[in-house]
Short mmCIF file of C-alpha atoms in Angstrom, two decimals:
data_model
loop_
_atom_site.label_atom_id
_atom_site.label_comp_id
_atom_site.label_asym_id
_atom_site.label_seq_id
_atom_site.Cartn_x
_atom_site.Cartn_y
_atom_site.Cartn_z
CA MET A 1369 62.50 168.93 -32.97
CA ARG A 1370 64.90 167.88 -35.66
CA VAL A 1371 63.26 166.92 -38.98
CA ALA A 1372 65.00 165.17 -41.86
CA VAL A 1373 63.53 166.03 -45.29
CA LEU A 1374 64.26 164.12 -48.47
CA GLU A 1375 62.97 165.48 -51.79
CA ALA A 1376 63.99 162.76 -54.20
CA VAL A 1377 64.57 164.81 -57.38
CA CYS A 1378 66.50 167.60 -55.64
CA ALA A 1379 68.56 164.91 -53.92
CA GLY A 1380 69.60 163.51 -57.27
CA LEU A 1381 67.44 160.40 -57.23
CA GLY A 1382 65.64 161.44 -60.43
CA GLY A 1383 68.64 160.55 -62.59
CA GLU A 1384 71.05 162.75 -64.53
CA SER A 1385 68.32 164.40 -66.55
CA PRO A 1386 65.07 164.38 -64.61
CA GLU A 1387 61.81 165.36 -66.22
CA PRO A 1388 61.75 169.18 -66.11
CA SER A 1389 58.26 169.15 -64.69
CA LEU A 1390 59.25 166.78 -61.88
CA LEU A 1391 62.29 168.87 -61.05
CA ALA A 1392 60.29 172.15 -60.99
CA GLU A 1393 57.52 170.72 -58.85
CA GLY A 1394 59.92 168.91 -56.59
CA ARG A 1395 61.98 172.05 -56.01
CA ALA A 1396 58.87 174.09 -55.30
CA MET A 1397 57.54 171.59 -52.73
CA TRP A 1398 60.99 171.23 -51.14
CA GLN A 1399 61.48 174.93 -50.72
CA ALA A 1400 58.01 175.49 -49.32
CA VAL A 1401 58.30 172.68 -46.77
CA ILE A 1402 61.76 173.68 -45.69
CA ASP A 1403 60.77 177.34 -45.32
CA ASP A 1404 57.77 176.45 -43.20
CA LEU A 1405 59.62 173.99 -40.97
CA LEU A 1406 62.28 176.57 -40.30
CA ARG A 1407 59.63 178.97 -39.04
CA VAL A 1408 58.50 176.44 -36.42
CA PRO A 1409 60.03 177.39 -33.00
CA ASP A 1410 62.89 175.09 -31.96
CA CYS A 1411 62.75 173.12 -35.20
CA THR A 1412 65.89 172.37 -37.22
CA VAL A 1413 66.02 170.64 -40.60
CA ASP A 1414 68.46 168.25 -42.26
CA THR A 1415 68.07 167.74 -46.00
CA VAL A 1416 70.06 166.20 -48.85
CA VAL A 1417 70.71 168.13 -52.03
CA ASN A 1418 72.53 167.07 -55.16
CA ARG A 1419 75.44 169.40 -55.89
CA ARG A 1420 73.83 170.33 -59.24
CA TRP A 1421 70.99 172.08 -57.43
CA LEU A 1422 72.95 173.82 -54.62
CA ALA A 1423 72.40 177.20 -56.23
CA VAL A 1424 68.76 177.11 -55.08
CA VAL A 1425 69.72 176.50 -51.45
CA ALA A 1426 70.04 179.54 -49.22
CA ASN A 1427 72.25 179.28 -46.14
CA ARG A 1428 69.85 179.75 -43.23
CA PRO A 1429 70.03 179.24 -39.47
CA GLY A 1430 68.66 175.80 -38.44
CA LEU A 1431 69.22 174.24 -41.86
CA HIS A 1432 71.90 171.60 -42.40
CA VAL A 1433 72.39 170.57 -46.05
CA TRP A 1434 74.04 167.26 -46.85
CA GLN A 1435 75.72 167.55 -50.30
CA ALA A 1436 75.74 164.48 -52.52
CA GLU A 1437 76.74 163.75 -56.11
CA GLN A 1438 76.29 160.05 -56.68
CA ILE A 1439 73.29 157.98 -55.60
CA GLU A 1440 75.44 156.10 -53.15
CA GLU A 1441 76.35 159.43 -51.49
CA THR A 1442 72.70 160.39 -51.34
CA VAL A 1443 71.81 157.21 -49.55
CA ALA A 1444 74.72 157.56 -47.10
CA CYS A 1445 73.83 161.22 -46.37
CA TRP A 1446 70.15 160.39 -45.87
CA ASP A 1447 71.08 157.63 -43.38
CA SER A 1448 73.27 160.07 -41.51
CA ALA A 1449 70.50 162.66 -41.44
CA LEU A 1450 68.06 160.09 -39.98
CA ASP A 1451 70.51 159.11 -37.23
CA ASP A 1452 69.88 162.29 -35.25
CA ALA A 1453 66.38 163.10 -36.52
CA ASP A 1454 63.17 163.05 -34.44
CA ALA A 1455 60.98 162.96 -37.55
CA ALA A 1456 61.35 162.26 -41.25
CA LEU A 1457 59.47 163.48 -44.32
CA VAL A 1458 59.96 162.04 -47.80
CA ILE A 1459 58.75 163.91 -50.88
CA ALA A 1460 59.09 161.73 -53.94
CA PRO A 1461 57.15 160.56 -57.01
CA GLU A 1462 55.37 157.32 -56.21
CA PHE A 1463 56.30 155.49 -59.43
CA GLY A 1464 58.84 152.69 -59.42
CA GLY A 1465 58.19 152.09 -55.79
CA ALA A 1466 60.51 154.96 -54.89
CA LEU A 1467 58.28 156.71 -52.33
CA GLU A 1468 57.21 153.42 -50.75
CA ARG A 1469 60.83 152.25 -50.50
CA TRP A 1470 62.21 155.39 -48.90
CA VAL A 1471 59.32 155.63 -46.40
CA ALA A 1472 59.64 151.91 -45.49
CA GLU A 1473 63.38 152.29 -44.84
CA ALA A 1474 62.85 155.33 -42.63
CA GLY A 1475 60.06 153.44 -40.80
CA GLN A 1476 62.49 150.74 -39.73
CA ARG A 1477 63.94 153.17 -37.20
CA ARG A 1478 61.60 152.70 -34.32
CA SER A 1479 62.48 155.98 -32.60
CA LEU A 1480 61.68 158.01 -35.72
CA HIS A 1481 58.34 159.59 -36.38
CA VAL A 1482 57.70 159.19 -40.11
CA LEU A 1483 55.40 161.93 -41.48
CA ASN A 1484 54.30 159.91 -44.56
CA ALA A 1485 51.58 157.43 -45.27
CA GLU A 1486 52.18 153.77 -44.47
CA PRO A 1487 53.96 151.80 -47.27
CA ALA A 1488 50.83 149.69 -47.99
CA ALA A 1489 48.71 152.80 -48.52
CA ILE A 1490 51.38 154.31 -50.81
CA ARG A 1491 51.53 151.04 -52.80
CA LEU A 1492 47.79 151.04 -53.42
CA CYS A 1493 47.62 154.66 -54.45
CA ALA A 1494 50.66 154.33 -56.70
CA ASP A 1495 49.16 151.46 -58.69
CA LYS A 1496 46.56 153.21 -60.81
CA LEU A 1497 44.83 149.97 -61.92
CA GLU A 1498 44.56 148.57 -58.41
CA LEU A 1499 43.33 151.95 -57.07
CA ALA A 1500 40.63 152.09 -59.77
CA ARG A 1501 39.53 148.51 -58.84
CA HIS A 1502 39.56 149.45 -55.16
CA LEU A 1503 37.39 152.45 -55.75
CA GLN A 1504 34.90 150.54 -57.91
CA ALA A 1505 34.72 147.78 -55.26
CA HIS A 1506 33.67 150.42 -52.74
CA ASP A 1507 31.13 151.97 -55.13
CA LEU A 1508 33.03 155.22 -55.37
CA PRO A 1509 32.63 157.15 -58.60
CA THR A 1510 35.75 157.03 -60.75
CA ILE A 1511 36.71 156.83 -64.41
CA PRO A 1512 36.46 153.28 -65.83
CA THR A 1513 40.05 151.97 -66.14
CA VAL A 1514 41.33 148.88 -67.89
CA ALA A 1515 44.68 147.46 -68.89
CA GLU A 1516 45.44 148.37 -72.57
CA THR A 1517 46.20 145.11 -74.34
CA TRP A 1518 46.36 146.61 -77.84
CA SER A 1519 44.18 143.78 -79.15
CA ALA A 1520 41.77 146.09 -80.95
CA PRO A 1521 41.36 149.84 -81.40
CA PRO A 1522 39.12 151.29 -78.65
CA THR A 1523 36.44 153.91 -78.84
CA PHE A 1524 37.95 157.36 -79.35
CA PRO A 1525 38.76 159.70 -77.78
CA CYS A 1526 40.44 157.80 -75.00
CA VAL A 1527 43.19 158.44 -72.48
CA LEU A 1528 46.35 156.30 -72.15
CA LYS A 1529 48.38 156.50 -68.90
CA PRO A 1530 51.01 154.29 -67.28
CA ARG A 1531 49.90 151.95 -64.52
CA ASP A 1532 53.04 152.99 -62.60
CA GLY A 1533 53.61 156.68 -63.11
CA ALA A 1534 53.42 160.17 -61.66
CA GLY A 1535 52.43 163.50 -63.01
CA SER A 1536 51.70 163.64 -66.70
CA TRP A 1537 54.47 161.23 -67.79
CA LEU A 1538 53.18 159.20 -70.74
CA VAL A 1539 49.63 160.38 -70.20
CA ARG A 1540 47.92 161.22 -73.50
CA ARG A 1541 44.52 161.85 -74.98
CA VAL A 1542 44.26 159.77 -78.13
CA ASP A 1543 41.78 160.77 -80.86
CA GLY A 1544 42.27 158.17 -83.53
CA GLU A 1545 43.70 154.79 -84.54
CA ALA A 1546 46.89 156.04 -86.10
CA GLU A 1547 47.80 157.98 -82.96
CA TRP A 1548 46.77 154.96 -80.84
CA ARG A 1549 49.21 152.71 -82.77
CA ARG A 1550 52.02 155.27 -82.44
CA TRP A 1551 51.55 155.36 -78.69
CA ARG A 1552 51.65 151.58 -78.63
CA ARG A 1553 55.23 151.83 -79.92
CA ASP A 1554 56.05 154.52 -77.32
CA TYR A 1555 54.83 152.42 -74.45
CA ALA A 1556 56.70 149.41 -75.72
CA ALA A 1557 59.88 151.51 -75.84
CA GLY A 1558 59.30 152.75 -72.37
CA ASN A 1559 58.72 149.22 -71.05
CA THR A 1560 55.78 150.27 -68.96
CA GLU A 1561 52.30 148.88 -68.63
CA PRO A 1562 49.62 151.08 -70.21
CA LEU A 1563 46.09 151.71 -68.95
CA ARG A 1564 43.14 152.99 -70.92
CA GLN A 1565 40.27 155.22 -69.86
CA PRO A 1566 37.48 156.94 -71.80
CA TYR A 1567 38.16 160.63 -72.22
CA VAL A 1568 35.85 162.60 -69.93
CA ALA A 1569 35.87 166.40 -70.39
CA GLY A 1570 35.41 168.45 -67.30
CA ARG A 1571 36.98 170.61 -64.62
CA ALA A 1572 40.12 169.27 -62.97
CA LEU A 1573 39.78 169.83 -59.21
CA SER A 1574 41.79 168.74 -56.19
CA VAL A 1575 41.60 168.71 -52.40
CA ALA A 1576 44.18 167.86 -49.80
CA GLY A 1577 43.96 166.63 -46.26
CA TRP A 1578 46.36 166.29 -43.32
CA PHE A 1579 46.03 162.82 -41.81
CA GLY A 1580 47.29 161.81 -38.36
CA ASP A 1581 46.35 160.91 -34.80
CA GLY A 1582 42.92 159.75 -35.91
CA VAL A 1583 42.05 163.13 -37.27
CA VAL A 1584 41.83 164.41 -40.83
CA ASP A 1585 42.09 168.15 -41.42
CA TRP A 1586 40.68 169.04 -44.85
CA LEU A 1587 41.95 172.01 -46.82
CA PRO A 1588 39.84 174.00 -49.27
CA VAL A 1589 38.96 172.57 -52.67
CA GLY A 1590 41.20 173.88 -55.46
CA GLU A 1591 41.15 173.89 -59.27
CA GLN A 1592 44.01 172.58 -61.39
CA ARG A 1593 45.27 174.07 -64.66
CA LEU A 1594 46.29 171.44 -67.17
CA SER A 1595 47.74 171.80 -70.64
CA LYS A 1596 45.20 171.58 -73.52
CA ASP A 1597 47.59 169.82 -75.92
CA GLY A 1598 46.37 166.34 -74.94
CA GLY A 1599 49.25 165.74 -72.57
CA PHE A 1600 47.54 166.98 -69.37
CA ARG A 1601 50.71 168.70 -68.24
CA TYR A 1602 50.30 170.31 -64.82
CA LEU A 1603 50.54 174.05 -65.06
CA GLY A 1604 49.37 175.10 -61.55
CA GLY A 1605 46.12 175.94 -60.03
CA ARG A 1606 43.75 178.18 -58.11
CA LEU A 1607 42.76 178.15 -54.46
CA PRO A 1608 39.99 178.05 -53.55
CA ALA A 1609 38.22 176.87 -56.66
CA GLU A 1610 35.29 178.87 -57.93
CA LEU A 1611 32.54 176.46 -56.85
CA SER A 1612 29.20 176.68 -55.16
CA ASP A 1613 29.20 175.57 -51.51
CA ALA A 1614 27.16 172.53 -52.55
CA ASP A 1615 29.63 171.43 -55.30
CA ALA A 1616 32.63 171.99 -53.01
CA ALA A 1617 30.92 169.89 -50.40
CA ALA A 1618 30.31 167.12 -52.95
CA VAL A 1619 34.03 167.10 -53.84
CA LEU A 1620 35.01 166.95 -50.22
CA ARG A 1621 32.55 164.12 -49.51
CA LEU A 1622 34.06 162.07 -52.31
CA ALA A 1623 37.58 162.51 -51.00
CA GLN A 1624 36.45 161.71 -47.43
CA SER A 1625 34.64 158.55 -48.59
CA ALA A 1626 37.71 157.35 -50.53
CA ALA A 1627 40.04 158.11 -47.61
CA ALA A 1628 37.84 156.09 -45.27
CA THR A 1629 38.52 152.94 -47.33
CA ILE A 1630 42.34 153.15 -47.26
CA PRO A 1631 44.05 152.36 -43.92
CA GLY A 1632 47.44 153.93 -43.26
CA LEU A 1633 46.97 157.35 -44.82
CA ARG A 1634 49.17 159.80 -42.90
CA GLY A 1635 50.54 163.23 -43.49
CA TYR A 1636 49.65 165.35 -46.49
CA ILE A 1637 47.52 163.51 -49.07
CA GLY A 1638 46.19 164.94 -52.28
CA PHE A 1639 43.04 163.87 -54.19
CA ASP A 1640 42.60 164.60 -57.89
CA ILE A 1641 38.94 164.90 -58.88
CA LEU A 1642 37.18 165.55 -62.13
CA TRP A 1643 33.81 167.25 -62.39
CA PRO A 1644 32.36 166.15 -65.72
CA ALA A 1645 31.38 168.93 -68.15
CA GLY A 1646 27.65 169.69 -68.48
CA SER A 1647 26.90 167.50 -65.52
CA SER A 1648 25.37 168.13 -62.12
CA GLY A 1649 27.60 165.39 -60.78
CA PRO A 1650 28.73 163.24 -59.33
CA PRO A 1651 32.39 164.19 -59.36
CA LEU A 1652 34.83 161.45 -60.29
CA LEU A 1653 37.88 160.53 -58.29
CA VAL A 1654 40.86 160.28 -60.66
CA GLU A 1655 43.88 159.62 -58.50
CA ILE A 1656 45.11 159.80 -54.89
CA ASN A 1657 48.57 161.24 -54.32
CA PRO A 1658 50.03 159.68 -51.14
CA ARG A 1659 52.46 162.56 -50.71
CA PHE A 1660 52.94 166.31 -50.82
CA THR A 1661 51.62 167.86 -54.04
CA THR A 1662 52.46 171.24 -55.66
CA SER A 1663 49.13 172.62 -54.39
CA TYR A 1664 50.89 173.02 -51.04
CA VAL A 1665 52.57 176.16 -52.37
CA GLY A 1666 49.09 177.60 -52.99
CA TYR A 1667 47.67 176.52 -49.65
CA ARG A 1668 50.48 178.14 -47.73
CA ALA A 1669 49.94 181.44 -49.59
CA LEU A 1670 46.16 181.34 -49.00
CA ILE A 1671 46.39 180.43 -45.33
CA LYS A 1672 48.19 182.87 -43.08
CA ASP A 1673 49.07 180.36 -40.37
CA ASN A 1674 52.12 178.08 -40.71
CA LEU A 1675 50.53 174.75 -41.70
CA MET A 1676 53.69 172.80 -40.84
CA GLU A 1677 53.68 174.16 -37.33
CA ARG A 1678 49.98 173.39 -36.84
CA TRP A 1679 50.55 169.86 -38.21
CA LEU A 1680 53.48 169.08 -36.00
CA ALA A 1681 51.79 170.48 -32.87
CA ARG A 1682 48.19 169.48 -33.67
CA PRO A 1683 46.77 171.05 -30.48
CA LEU A 1684 43.32 171.10 -32.10
CA PRO A 1685 41.77 169.94 -35.36
CA LEU A 1686 42.22 172.63 -38.01
CA ARG A 1687 39.14 174.70 -38.74
CA PHE A 1688 38.84 177.03 -41.65
CA GLY A 1689 37.33 180.44 -41.21
CA THR A 1690 36.65 183.00 -43.92
CA GLY A 1691 37.57 186.23 -42.15
CA ALA A 1692 40.84 187.75 -41.19
CA ARG A 1693 40.65 186.19 -37.80
CA GLY A 1694 39.66 182.69 -38.95
CA SER A 1695 37.00 180.76 -37.07
CA GLY A 1696 37.97 181.37 -33.50
CA ARG A 1697 39.75 178.95 -31.23
CA GLY A 1698 41.65 176.47 -33.28
CA GLY A 1699 40.79 178.23 -36.51
CA LEU A 1700 43.07 179.22 -39.40
CA SER A 1701 43.11 182.59 -41.11
CA ILE A 1702 42.12 182.66 -44.77
CA ALA A 1703 41.83 185.91 -46.67
CA ALA A 1704 38.17 186.46 -47.43
CA ASP A 1705 38.44 188.81 -50.43
CA CYS A 1706 40.97 187.07 -52.71
CA HIS A 1707 42.17 183.77 -54.15
CA VAL A 1708 45.61 182.39 -54.99
CA GLU A 1709 46.81 181.47 -58.46
CA PHE A 1710 50.05 179.51 -58.60
CA ASP A 1711 52.19 177.70 -61.20
CA ALA A 1712 54.08 174.44 -61.12
CA SER A 1713 57.38 176.13 -60.22
CA GLY A 1714 55.98 177.52 -57.00
CA SER A 1715 55.34 181.12 -58.08
CA TYR A 1716 52.01 182.54 -56.97
CA ARG A 1717 49.97 185.73 -56.88
CA MET A 1718 47.03 186.87 -54.76
CA VAL A 1719 44.05 187.97 -56.85
CA SER A 1720 41.38 190.21 -55.43
CA ARG A 1721 37.82 189.01 -55.95
CA SER A 1722 36.72 192.46 -56.82
#
């Protein structure tokens, strides 16, 4: 199998000076996916890399790197990579329609197996206001979300976030009217539509699933580490999260219920979930990421099997065991006596539970 992989920021589609966090996370996901694909028997990989980032690319058997400098070159290289590919995977932030556009263009090649969600599903998940309305319409617990019109100061503290954004870009906890007015100017300068939510303290959790062939394979629930400066910058996470079995099951049920309402989810999908502080539940669904997320670097460290190989082959639904041998036929091996802590750049360490 020949797989073409496009990570938008590493390919130079994030502009001359991409957000450092987007570059770090994009590079971590790109390297993890490439490494795992190259460990799949008889799998070769084509990828596009901007010449500025070539230093991070190791020359390995089975990997063909298309070098680009200008956006036009990136587009031409990606088209060439798709010409001979059996499958394509796009890793990109969903804002600005970038992920939807690149996936849709790849999907126009009928002989190509696209490993991403359908464009309509990407579009819904990328639009934070429409997604909130969708969740509310299906009676799924989420944080109340409205368009910020700046007509009158809201109740503080609140959270401002862009309707079309990814990561923590322009996301801010606002504690008072002066700060709120300052952020009004910042949003006006950024020419982006703001949303407002009440601030809800709690634990930031996540869970990911592999979607395809009518089967969803759910990975263990994890915990996110976010900056405490009001900007919610992603710092990494822990897998699995330190939760009771009942609480982990509640988080998983919420993600499963949400996924069931969105046709066209395919590939690796991440769900951001908040467990309100001092509450017995329910957990709140914050966002759905219709793409690879940085938590993949943690999952691949926690799970001894090659997830990319299992996903491409899919001989059986994935089952998660707790012992060194997993759960038997079709099971995956997860270390029983440790957890994984990882950061946004892809570094991780195994921590013994003792």
